[in-house]
Amino acid sequence: MLLRPFIASTSCILTANVNNIRAVKRFDMRVLAIGDNCIDDYTELGKRFPGGNALNVAVYSSRYTGVQSDYVGIIGTDDCGDYMLEQIQKNGLSTEYIIREPGLTAVTKILIRNGDRVFADYIEGVQKDAQLPYDKIPNPDNYDLLHFTVWGFGRENVKKLSETSKALLSCDFSNQLEDQRTEILPYLDLAFFSGSHLIKKGVDLDLVLRKLKEKTMGTVVMTLGEYGSMVCDGEMIYRGKALPVDVVDTLGAGDSYIAAFLCRKLQGKSIQESIEEGHRAATETCKRLGGWGGEP
């Protein structure tokens, strides 16, 4: 496991081993999410919501008692960018680290079919080929965890951060299990993947999880939608069951699971407890249209 000491705002020194984060009396943890955002446009319903994996994790993390979260991302100077800023502020996050560039904010066109989301189109806008200079990252030592995504910018700084920062490093790779971008796995403390598509193919998920674990000293988490989730820490594989729910929309469910898992681990909970909290959070997200914000 990666062992990097970090200092919580309680002034107690903790050990950044995701399997052995010791609890203290009062938590005041700080999470920094870096990467993608987009407007989720439900064209058929005439509704839109703020979203994007990294931004979602920042928003969901901020809802946990004792956890403060910030977000670094890039948006355009269009109406969608204005709407994004408005929604971020309305949900209690700072917009201090959001970069505005001339052009379009990313937009995902979404259809709902049997309660599940179908991505119809995607406009990348100003996020296309965006890079995040290292000096544009807020002081990483002010945070307990930095979270990245496979779709957003910032991953190019992970290796350097692993060498210079005391913060835990996490990344959501979505369903990109063999993508070149997984080359940062050796530098991560936590790696998240989506594997529900593998179940229909009859793939041995235990084997897949263990192979991913061989590439990192950190903990590997795989969400499986309605089939639950699996976590491998190198010693054993933990399993979680999805909770029953009347699904309105699954958008944001995986991100709420990730935020819950991260926050509970930061607060000293066990892997199994963190898994269970992840499923509870995902269940609540499935009960509404859109990940958060807007007017569901």
mmCIF file of N, CA and C in Angstrom, residues 98-216:
data_model
loop_
_atom_site.group_PDB
_atom_site.id
_atom_site.type_symbol
_atom_site.label_atom_id
_atom_site.label_comp_id
_atom_site.label_asym_id
_atom_site.label_seq_id
_atom_site.Cartn_x
_atom_site.Cartn_y
_atom_site.Cartn_z
ATOM 1 N N ILE A 98 -12.384 27.670 -10.916
ATOM 2 C CA ILE A 98 -12.963 27.344 -12.216
ATOM 3 C C ILE A 98 -12.387 28.282 -13.279
ATOM 4 N N ILE A 99 -11.932 27.698 -14.359
ATOM 5 C CA ILE A 99 -11.304 28.447 -15.448
ATOM 6 C C ILE A 99 -12.339 28.677 -16.548
ATOM 7 N N ARG A 100 -12.493 29.917 -16.987
ATOM 8 C CA ARG A 100 -13.411 30.220 -18.091
ATOM 9 C C ARG A 100 -12.601 30.563 -19.329
ATOM 10 N N GLU A 101 -12.926 29.874 -20.408
ATOM 11 C CA GLU A 101 -12.253 30.103 -21.681
ATOM 12 C C GLU A 101 -13.292 30.463 -22.735
ATOM 13 N N PRO A 102 -12.941 31.323 -23.688
ATOM 14 C CA PRO A 102 -13.877 31.669 -24.757
ATOM 15 C C PRO A 102 -14.317 30.414 -25.508
ATOM 16 N N GLY A 103 -15.615 30.240 -25.651
ATOM 17 C CA GLY A 103 -16.121 29.069 -26.357
ATOM 18 C C GLY A 103 -17.287 28.429 -25.631
ATOM 19 N N LEU A 104 -17.571 27.191 -26.012
ATOM 20 C CA LEU A 104 -18.741 26.481 -25.510
ATOM 21 C C LEU A 104 -18.422 25.617 -24.293
ATOM 22 N N THR A 105 -19.340 25.603 -23.352
ATOM 23 C CA THR A 105 -19.280 24.673 -22.227
ATOM 24 C C THR A 105 -19.688 23.292 -22.728
ATOM 25 N N ALA A 106 -19.092 22.255 -22.182
ATOM 26 C CA ALA A 106 -19.427 20.889 -22.604
ATOM 27 C C ALA A 106 -20.899 20.578 -22.316
ATOM 28 N N VAL A 107 -21.540 19.892 -23.265
ATOM 29 C CA VAL A 107 -22.952 19.513 -23.129
ATOM 30 C C VAL A 107 -23.130 18.060 -23.544
ATOM 31 N N THR A 108 -23.838 17.301 -22.712
ATOM 32 C CA THR A 108 -24.192 15.921 -23.044
ATOM 33 C C THR A 108 -25.694 15.843 -23.276
ATOM 34 N N LYS A 109 -26.100 15.374 -24.442
ATOM 35 C CA LYS A 109 -27.515 15.179 -24.750
ATOM 36 C C LYS A 109 -27.934 13.808 -24.222
ATOM 37 N N ILE A 110 -28.953 13.785 -23.384
ATOM 38 C CA ILE A 110 -29.334 12.547 -22.701
ATOM 39 C C ILE A 110 -30.791 12.194 -22.967
ATOM 40 N N LEU A 111 -31.023 10.924 -23.217
ATOM 41 C CA LEU A 111 -32.365 10.366 -23.329
ATOM 42 C C LEU A 111 -32.567 9.396 -22.171
ATOM 43 N N ILE A 112 -33.794 9.252 -21.699
ATOM 44 C CA ILE A 112 -34.101 8.289 -20.641
ATOM 45 C C ILE A 112 -34.919 7.153 -21.236
ATOM 46 N N ARG A 113 -34.410 5.937 -21.076
ATOM 47 C CA ARG A 113 -35.091 4.745 -21.570
ATOM 48 C C ARG A 113 -35.169 3.718 -20.446
ATOM 49 N N ASN A 114 -36.399 3.453 -19.979
ATOM 50 C CA ASN A 114 -36.627 2.497 -18.885
ATOM 51 C C ASN A 114 -35.829 2.854 -17.637
ATOM 52 N N GLY A 115 -35.757 4.133 -17.331
ATOM 53 C CA GLY A 115 -35.067 4.586 -16.137
ATOM 54 C C GLY A 115 -33.564 4.689 -16.282
ATOM 55 N N ASP A 116 -33.025 4.243 -17.401
ATOM 56 C CA ASP A 116 -31.575 4.307 -17.593
ATOM 57 C C ASP A 116 -31.247 5.399 -18.597
ATOM 58 N N ARG A 117 -30.065 5.952 -18.473
ATOM 59 C CA ARG A 117 -29.667 7.048 -19.343
ATOM 60 C C ARG A 117 -29.077 6.523 -20.650
ATOM 61 N N VAL A 118 -29.354 7.225 -21.709
ATOM 62 C CA VAL A 118 -28.766 6.922 -23.009
ATOM 63 C C VAL A 118 -28.122 8.205 -23.513
ATOM 64 N N PHE A 119 -26.818 8.154 -23.762
ATOM 65 C CA PHE A 119 -26.112 9.341 -24.239
ATOM 66 C C PHE A 119 -26.287 9.454 -25.749
ATOM 67 N N ALA A 120 -26.969 10.521 -26.167
ATOM 68 C CA ALA A 120 -27.281 10.694 -27.582
ATOM 69 C C ALA A 120 -26.213 11.488 -28.321
ATOM 70 N N ASP A 121 -25.597 12.451 -27.645
ATOM 71 C CA ASP A 121 -24.605 13.300 -28.307
ATOM 72 C C ASP A 121 -23.757 13.988 -27.243
ATOM 73 N N TYR A 122 -22.566 14.406 -27.617
ATOM 74 C CA TYR A 122 -21.682 15.089 -26.674
ATOM 75 C C TYR A 122 -20.923 16.196 -27.388
ATOM 76 N N ILE A 123 -21.010 17.394 -26.843
ATOM 77 C CA ILE A 123 -20.259 18.541 -27.347
ATOM 78 C C ILE A 123 -19.165 18.835 -26.330
ATOM 79 N N GLU A 124 -17.913 18.627 -26.697
ATOM 80 C CA GLU A 124 -16.806 18.752 -25.744
ATOM 81 C C GLU A 124 -16.456 20.202 -25.433
ATOM 82 N N GLY A 125 -16.659 21.076 -26.398
ATOM 83 C CA GLY A 125 -16.424 22.496 -26.169
ATOM 84 C C GLY A 125 -15.007 22.808 -25.738
ATOM 85 N N VAL A 126 -14.878 23.702 -24.750
ATOM 86 C CA VAL A 126 -13.556 24.182 -24.331
ATOM 87 C C VAL A 126 -12.738 23.122 -23.593
ATOM 88 N N GLN A 127 -13.355 22.000 -23.259
ATOM 89 C CA GLN A 127 -12.601 20.945 -22.584
ATOM 90 C C GLN A 127 -11.764 20.098 -23.550
ATOM 91 N N LYS A 128 -12.010 20.250 -24.831
ATOM 92 C CA LYS A 128 -11.275 19.465 -25.822
ATOM 93 C C LYS A 128 -9.775 19.758 -25.732
ATOM 94 N N ASP A 129 -8.996 18.707 -25.512
ATOM 95 C CA ASP A 129 -7.529 18.783 -25.442
ATOM 96 C C ASP A 129 -7.018 19.743 -24.366
ATOM 97 N N ALA A 130 -7.848 20.057 -23.378
ATOM 98 C CA ALA A 130 -7.420 20.981 -22.323
ATOM 99 C C ALA A 130 -6.347 20.344 -21.440
ATOM 100 N N GLN A 131 -5.394 21.140 -21.022
ATOM 101 C CA GLN A 131 -4.333 20.714 -20.111
ATOM 102 C C GLN A 131 -4.363 21.626 -18.884
ATOM 103 N N LEU A 132 -3.967 21.078 -17.752
ATOM 104 C CA LEU A 132 -3.942 21.861 -16.525
ATOM 105 C C LEU A 132 -2.498 22.034 -16.061
ATOM 106 N N PRO A 133 -1.939 23.236 -16.188
ATOM 107 C CA PRO A 133 -0.577 23.466 -15.699
ATOM 108 C C PRO A 133 -0.486 23.161 -14.205
ATOM 109 N N TYR A 134 0.628 22.603 -13.798
ATOM 110 C CA TYR A 134 0.785 22.209 -12.393
ATOM 111 C C TYR A 134 0.575 23.391 -11.456
ATOM 112 N N ASP A 135 1.036 24.570 -11.861
ATOM 113 C CA ASP A 135 0.933 25.731 -10.974
ATOM 114 C C ASP A 135 -0.485 26.284 -10.874
ATOM 115 N N LYS A 136 -1.421 25.717 -11.643
ATOM 116 C CA LYS A 136 -2.823 26.118 -11.547
ATOM 117 C C LYS A 136 -3.594 25.253 -10.546
ATOM 118 N N ILE A 137 -2.939 24.226 -10.019
ATOM 119 C CA ILE A 137 -3.575 23.376 -9.014
ATOM 120 C C ILE A 137 -3.454 24.059 -7.658
ATOM 121 N N PRO A 138 -4.561 24.228 -6.928
ATOM 122 C CA PRO A 138 -4.462 24.783 -5.576
ATOM 123 C C PRO A 138 -3.485 23.957 -4.750
ATOM 124 N N ASN A 139 -2.830 24.574 -3.792
ATOM 125 C CA ASN A 139 -1.823 23.886 -2.985
ATOM 126 C C ASN A 139 -2.315 22.508 -2.547
ATOM 127 N N PRO A 140 -1.760 21.439 -3.106
ATOM 128 C CA PRO A 140 -2.273 20.094 -2.805
ATOM 129 C C PRO A 140 -2.129 19.703 -1.343
ATOM 130 N N ASP A 141 -1.188 20.314 -0.643
ATOM 131 C CA ASP A 141 -0.999 19.965 0.761
ATOM 132 C C ASP A 141 -2.069 20.568 1.664
ATOM 133 N N ASN A 142 -2.970 21.370 1.076
ATOM 134 C CA ASN A 142 -4.126 21.867 1.822
ATOM 135 C C ASN A 142 -5.288 20.883 1.772
ATOM 136 N N TYR A 143 -5.079 19.768 1.068
ATOM 137 C CA TYR A 143 -6.154 18.790 0.886
ATOM 138 C C TYR A 143 -5.722 17.415 1.379
ATOM 139 N N ASP A 144 -6.713 16.644 1.788
ATOM 140 C CA ASP A 144 -6.465 15.268 2.221
ATOM 141 C C ASP A 144 -6.559 14.300 1.055
ATOM 142 N N LEU A 145 -7.298 14.700 0.006
ATOM 143 C CA LEU A 145 -7.463 13.826 -1.154
ATOM 144 C C LEU A 145 -7.670 14.648 -2.414
ATOM 145 N N LEU A 146 -7.020 14.230 -3.494
ATOM 146 C CA LEU A 146 -7.218 14.821 -4.817
ATOM 147 C C LEU A 146 -7.821 13.753 -5.720
ATOM 148 N N HIS A 147 -8.938 14.095 -6.356
ATOM 149 C CA HIS A 147 -9.652 13.131 -7.196
ATOM 150 C C HIS A 147 -9.657 13.595 -8.646
ATOM 151 N N PHE A 148 -9.339 12.675 -9.551
ATOM 152 C CA PHE A 148 -9.288 12.953 -10.990
ATOM 153 C C PHE A 148 -10.255 12.031 -11.730
ATOM 154 N N THR A 149 -10.460 12.317 -13.022
ATOM 155 C CA THR A 149 -11.314 11.459 -13.844
ATOM 156 C C THR A 149 -10.641 11.186 -15.181
ATOM 157 N N VAL A 150 -11.029 10.084 -15.794
ATOM 158 C CA VAL A 150 -10.434 9.689 -17.067
ATOM 159 C C VAL A 150 -10.826 10.648 -18.186
ATOM 160 N N TRP A 151 -11.964 11.327 -18.038
ATOM 161 C CA TRP A 151 -12.453 12.190 -19.111
ATOM 162 C C TRP A 151 -11.943 13.621 -18.996
ATOM 163 N N GLY A 152 -11.470 14.021 -17.835
ATOM 164 C CA GLY A 152 -11.106 15.414 -17.653
ATOM 165 C C GLY A 152 -9.608 15.666 -17.680
ATOM 166 N N PHE A 153 -9.251 16.947 -17.541
ATOM 167 C CA PHE A 153 -7.834 17.287 -17.526
ATOM 168 C C PHE A 153 -7.265 17.105 -16.119
ATOM 169 N N GLY A 154 -5.954 17.240 -16.000
ATOM 170 C CA GLY A 154 -5.306 17.184 -14.698
ATOM 171 C C GLY A 154 -4.544 15.915 -14.408
ATOM 172 N N ARG A 155 -4.920 14.805 -15.090
ATOM 173 C CA ARG A 155 -4.241 13.526 -14.819
ATOM 174 C C ARG A 155 -2.750 13.596 -15.149
ATOM 175 N N GLU A 156 -2.391 14.498 -16.043
ATOM 176 C CA GLU A 156 -0.987 14.622 -16.433
ATOM 177 C C GLU A 156 -0.101 15.065 -15.262
ATOM 178 N N ASN A 157 -0.727 15.487 -14.162
ATOM 179 C CA ASN A 157 0.031 15.932 -12.990
ATOM 180 C C ASN A 157 0.109 14.888 -11.882
ATOM 181 N N VAL A 158 -0.533 13.743 -12.082
ATOM 182 C CA VAL A 158 -0.633 12.756 -11.002
ATOM 183 C C VAL A 158 0.733 12.241 -10.552
ATOM 184 N N LYS A 159 1.595 11.912 -11.493
ATOM 185 C CA LYS A 159 2.909 11.368 -11.123
ATOM 186 C C LYS A 159 3.680 12.359 -10.253
ATOM 187 N N LYS A 160 3.717 13.614 -10.671
ATOM 188 C CA LYS A 160 4.433 14.627 -9.895
ATOM 189 C C LYS A 160 3.791 14.813 -8.529
ATOM 190 N N LEU A 161 2.471 14.801 -8.485
ATOM 191 C CA LEU A 161 1.768 14.955 -7.214
ATOM 192 C C LEU A 161 2.092 13.811 -6.259
ATOM 193 N N SER A 162 2.239 12.607 -6.811
ATOM 194 C CA SER A 162 2.556 11.450 -5.965
ATOM 195 C C SER A 162 3.937 11.589 -5.330
ATOM 196 N N GLU A 163 4.794 12.372 -5.966
ATOM 197 C CA GLU A 163 6.162 12.557 -5.477
ATOM 198 C C GLU A 163 6.301 13.760 -4.551
ATOM 199 N N THR A 164 5.385 14.714 -4.678
ATOM 200 C CA THR A 164 5.542 15.975 -3.946
ATOM 201 C C THR A 164 4.439 16.266 -2.940
ATOM 202 N N SER A 165 3.286 15.608 -3.073
ATOM 203 C CA SER A 165 2.142 15.914 -2.217
ATOM 204 C C SER A 165 1.913 14.834 -1.170
ATOM 205 N N LYS A 166 1.356 15.242 -0.048
ATOM 206 C CA LYS A 166 1.014 14.302 1.017
ATOM 207 C C LYS A 166 -0.420 13.780 0.872
ATOM 208 N N ALA A 167 -1.175 14.356 -0.053
ATOM 209 C CA ALA A 167 -2.582 13.990 -0.196
ATOM 210 C C ALA A 167 -2.748 12.623 -0.852
ATOM 211 N N LEU A 168 -3.841 11.952 -0.509
ATOM 212 C CA LEU A 168 -4.231 10.738 -1.220
ATOM 213 C C LEU A 168 -4.609 11.109 -2.648
ATOM 214 N N LEU A 169 -4.362 10.213 -3.589
ATOM 215 C CA LEU A 169 -4.683 10.446 -4.995
ATOM 216 C C LEU A 169 -5.657 9.385 -5.479
ATOM 217 N N SER A 170 -6.707 9.850 -6.149
ATOM 218 C CA SER A 170 -7.773 8.962 -6.605
ATOM 219 C C SER A 170 -8.133 9.303 -8.040
ATOM 220 N N CYS A 171 -8.583 8.299 -8.800
ATOM 221 C CA CYS A 171 -9.031 8.564 -10.173
ATOM 222 C C CYS A 171 -10.166 7.621 -10.545
ATOM 223 N N ASP A 172 -11.150 8.163 -11.234
ATOM 224 C CA ASP A 172 -12.257 7.379 -11.783
ATOM 225 C C ASP A 172 -11.973 7.137 -13.264
ATOM 226 N N PHE A 173 -11.776 5.861 -13.614
ATOM 227 C CA PHE A 173 -11.465 5.496 -14.997
ATOM 228 C C PHE A 173 -12.702 5.069 -15.784
ATOM 229 N N SER A 174 -13.882 5.146 -15.175
ATOM 230 C CA SER A 174 -15.119 4.743 -15.832
ATOM 231 C C SER A 174 -14.980 3.300 -16.335
ATOM 232 N N ASN A 175 -15.336 3.052 -17.582
ATOM 233 C CA ASN A 175 -15.234 1.687 -18.133
ATOM 234 C C ASN A 175 -13.977 1.495 -18.985
ATOM 235 N N GLN A 176 -13.021 2.391 -18.819
ATOM 236 C CA GLN A 176 -11.787 2.352 -19.625
ATOM 237 C C GLN A 176 -10.730 1.490 -18.935
ATOM 238 N N LEU A 177 -10.967 0.191 -18.861
ATOM 239 C CA LEU A 177 -10.096 -0.703 -18.105
ATOM 240 C C LEU A 177 -8.723 -0.886 -18.726
ATOM 241 N N GLU A 178 -8.639 -0.782 -20.042
ATOM 242 C CA GLU A 178 -7.368 -1.028 -20.721
ATOM 243 C C GLU A 178 -6.878 0.198 -21.479
ATOM 244 N N ASP A 179 -7.429 1.335 -21.159
ATOM 245 C CA ASP A 179 -7.051 2.576 -21.821
ATOM 246 C C ASP A 179 -5.631 2.986 -21.435
ATOM 247 N N GLN A 180 -4.951 3.663 -22.340
ATOM 248 C CA GLN A 180 -3.593 4.136 -22.067
ATOM 249 C C GLN A 180 -3.546 5.041 -20.842
ATOM 250 N N ARG A 181 -4.661 5.708 -20.569
ATOM 251 C CA ARG A 181 -4.694 6.637 -19.446
ATOM 252 C C ARG A 181 -4.595 5.942 -18.092
ATOM 253 N N THR A 182 -4.730 4.594 -18.087
ATOM 254 C CA THR A 182 -4.554 3.862 -16.828
ATOM 255 C C THR A 182 -3.078 3.765 -16.440
ATOM 256 N N GLU A 183 -2.205 4.365 -17.233
ATOM 257 C CA GLU A 183 -0.771 4.333 -16.923
ATOM 258 C C GLU A 183 -0.446 5.035 -15.606
ATOM 259 N N ILE A 184 -1.392 5.814 -15.081
ATOM 260 C CA ILE A 184 -1.147 6.492 -13.805
ATOM 261 C C ILE A 184 -1.493 5.610 -12.605
ATOM 262 N N LEU A 185 -1.973 4.402 -12.850
ATOM 263 C CA LEU A 185 -2.352 3.505 -11.751
ATOM 264 C C LEU A 185 -1.261 3.333 -10.691
ATOM 265 N N PRO A 186 0.002 3.200 -11.058
ATOM 266 C CA PRO A 186 1.034 2.999 -10.030
ATOM 267 C C PRO A 186 1.147 4.139 -9.021
ATOM 268 N N TYR A 187 0.608 5.305 -9.355
ATOM 269 C CA TYR A 187 0.768 6.474 -8.494
ATOM 270 C C TYR A 187 -0.476 6.783 -7.665
ATOM 271 N N LEU A 188 -1.491 5.927 -7.767
ATOM 272 C CA LEU A 188 -2.769 6.183 -7.108
ATOM 273 C C LEU A 188 -2.924 5.411 -5.804
ATOM 274 N N ASP A 189 -3.700 5.999 -4.900
ATOM 275 C CA ASP A 189 -4.094 5.317 -3.672
ATOM 276 C C ASP A 189 -5.446 4.630 -3.842
ATOM 277 N N LEU A 190 -6.269 5.175 -4.723
ATOM 278 C CA LEU A 190 -7.592 4.612 -5.002
ATOM 279 C C LEU A 190 -7.882 4.732 -6.488
ATOM 280 N N ALA A 191 -8.372 3.648 -7.080
ATOM 281 C CA ALA A 191 -8.729 3.650 -8.498
ATOM 282 C C ALA A 191 -10.130 3.079 -8.649
ATOM 283 N N PHE A 192 -10.985 3.808 -9.347
ATOM 284 C CA PHE A 192 -12.376 3.394 -9.540
ATOM 285 C C PHE A 192 -12.622 3.025 -11.000
ATOM 286 N N PHE A 193 -13.356 1.942 -11.195
ATOM 287 C CA PHE A 193 -13.733 1.484 -12.530
ATOM 288 C C PHE A 193 -15.215 1.119 -12.535
ATOM 289 N N SER A 194 -15.824 1.194 -13.709
ATOM 290 C CA SER A 194 -17.187 0.710 -13.908
ATOM 291 C C SER A 194 -17.121 -0.591 -14.689
ATOM 292 N N GLY A 195 -17.760 -1.643 -14.170
ATOM 293 C CA GLY A 195 -17.636 -2.950 -14.810
ATOM 294 C C GLY A 195 -18.939 -3.636 -15.134
ATOM 295 N N SER A 196 -20.060 -2.919 -15.076
ATOM 296 C CA SER A 196 -21.354 -3.557 -15.320
ATOM 297 C C SER A 196 -21.451 -4.132 -16.729
ATOM 298 N N HIS A 197 -20.738 -3.520 -17.678
ATOM 299 C CA HIS A 197 -20.774 -4.015 -19.061
ATOM 300 C C HIS A 197 -20.099 -5.378 -19.191
ATOM 301 N N LEU A 198 -19.234 -5.719 -18.237
ATOM 302 C CA LEU A 198 -18.517 -6.998 -18.292
ATOM 303 C C LEU A 198 -19.386 -8.169 -17.851
ATOM 304 N N ILE A 199 -20.370 -7.875 -17.015
ATOM 305 C CA ILE A 199 -21.230 -8.947 -16.502
ATOM 306 C C ILE A 199 -21.983 -9.627 -17.637
ATOM 307 N N LYS A 200 -22.496 -8.839 -18.564
ATOM 308 C CA LYS A 200 -23.249 -9.397 -19.690
ATOM 309 C C LYS A 200 -22.370 -10.248 -20.601
ATOM 310 N N LYS A 201 -21.064 -10.018 -20.527
ATOM 311 C CA LYS A 201 -20.131 -10.794 -21.348
ATOM 312 C C LYS A 201 -19.646 -12.050 -20.638
ATOM 313 N N GLY A 202 -20.066 -12.226 -19.400
ATOM 314 C CA GLY A 202 -19.655 -13.408 -18.654
ATOM 315 C C GLY A 202 -18.202 -13.388 -18.231
ATOM 316 N N VAL A 203 -17.641 -12.209 -18.077
ATOM 317 C CA VAL A 203 -16.231 -12.068 -17.707
ATOM 318 C C VAL A 203 -16.028 -12.410 -16.230
ATOM 319 N N ASP A 204 -14.893 -13.011 -15.910
ATOM 320 C CA ASP A 204 -14.527 -13.316 -14.528
ATOM 321 C C ASP A 204 -14.098 -12.010 -13.855
ATOM 322 N N LEU A 205 -14.998 -11.410 -13.092
ATOM 323 C CA LEU A 205 -14.728 -10.102 -12.508
ATOM 324 C C LEU A 205 -13.639 -10.147 -11.445
ATOM 325 N N ASP A 206 -13.570 -11.247 -10.706
ATOM 326 C CA ASP A 206 -12.516 -11.376 -9.700
ATOM 327 C C ASP A 206 -11.142 -11.300 -10.361
ATOM 328 N N LEU A 207 -11.019 -11.974 -11.495
ATOM 329 C CA LEU A 207 -9.750 -11.987 -12.219
ATOM 330 C C LEU A 207 -9.414 -10.597 -12.746
ATOM 331 N N VAL A 208 -10.417 -9.921 -13.295
ATOM 332 C CA VAL A 208 -10.209 -8.566 -13.817
ATOM 333 C C VAL A 208 -9.747 -7.637 -12.700
ATOM 334 N N LEU A 209 -10.413 -7.747 -11.561
ATOM 335 C CA LEU A 209 -10.089 -6.877 -10.435
ATOM 336 C C LEU A 209 -8.665 -7.122 -9.931
ATOM 337 N N ARG A 210 -8.291 -8.384 -9.835
ATOM 338 C CA ARG A 210 -6.948 -8.713 -9.347
ATOM 339 C C ARG A 210 -5.866 -8.257 -10.336
ATOM 340 N N LYS A 211 -6.171 -8.348 -11.626
ATOM 341 C CA LYS A 211 -5.197 -7.885 -12.624
ATOM 342 C C LYS A 211 -5.007 -6.371 -12.552
ATOM 343 N N LEU A 212 -6.095 -5.660 -12.298
ATOM 344 C CA LEU A 212 -5.990 -4.213 -12.131
ATOM 345 C C LEU A 212 -5.193 -3.890 -10.872
ATOM 346 N N LYS A 213 -5.415 -4.680 -9.836
ATOM 347 C CA LYS A 213 -4.708 -4.454 -8.571
ATOM 348 C C LYS A 213 -3.202 -4.660 -8.730
ATOM 349 N N GLU A 214 -2.802 -5.528 -9.632
ATOM 350 C CA GLU A 214 -1.374 -5.770 -9.869
ATOM 351 C C GLU A 214 -0.658 -4.527 -10.401
ATOM 352 N N LYS A 215 -1.440 -3.586 -10.951
ATOM 353 C CA LYS A 215 -0.853 -2.393 -11.553
ATOM 354 C C LYS A 215 -0.731 -1.234 -10.574
ATOM 355 N N THR A 216 -1.232 -1.410 -9.368
ATOM 356 C CA THR A 216 -1.221 -0.316 -8.404
ATOM 357 C C THR A 216 -1.020 -0.834 -6.994
#
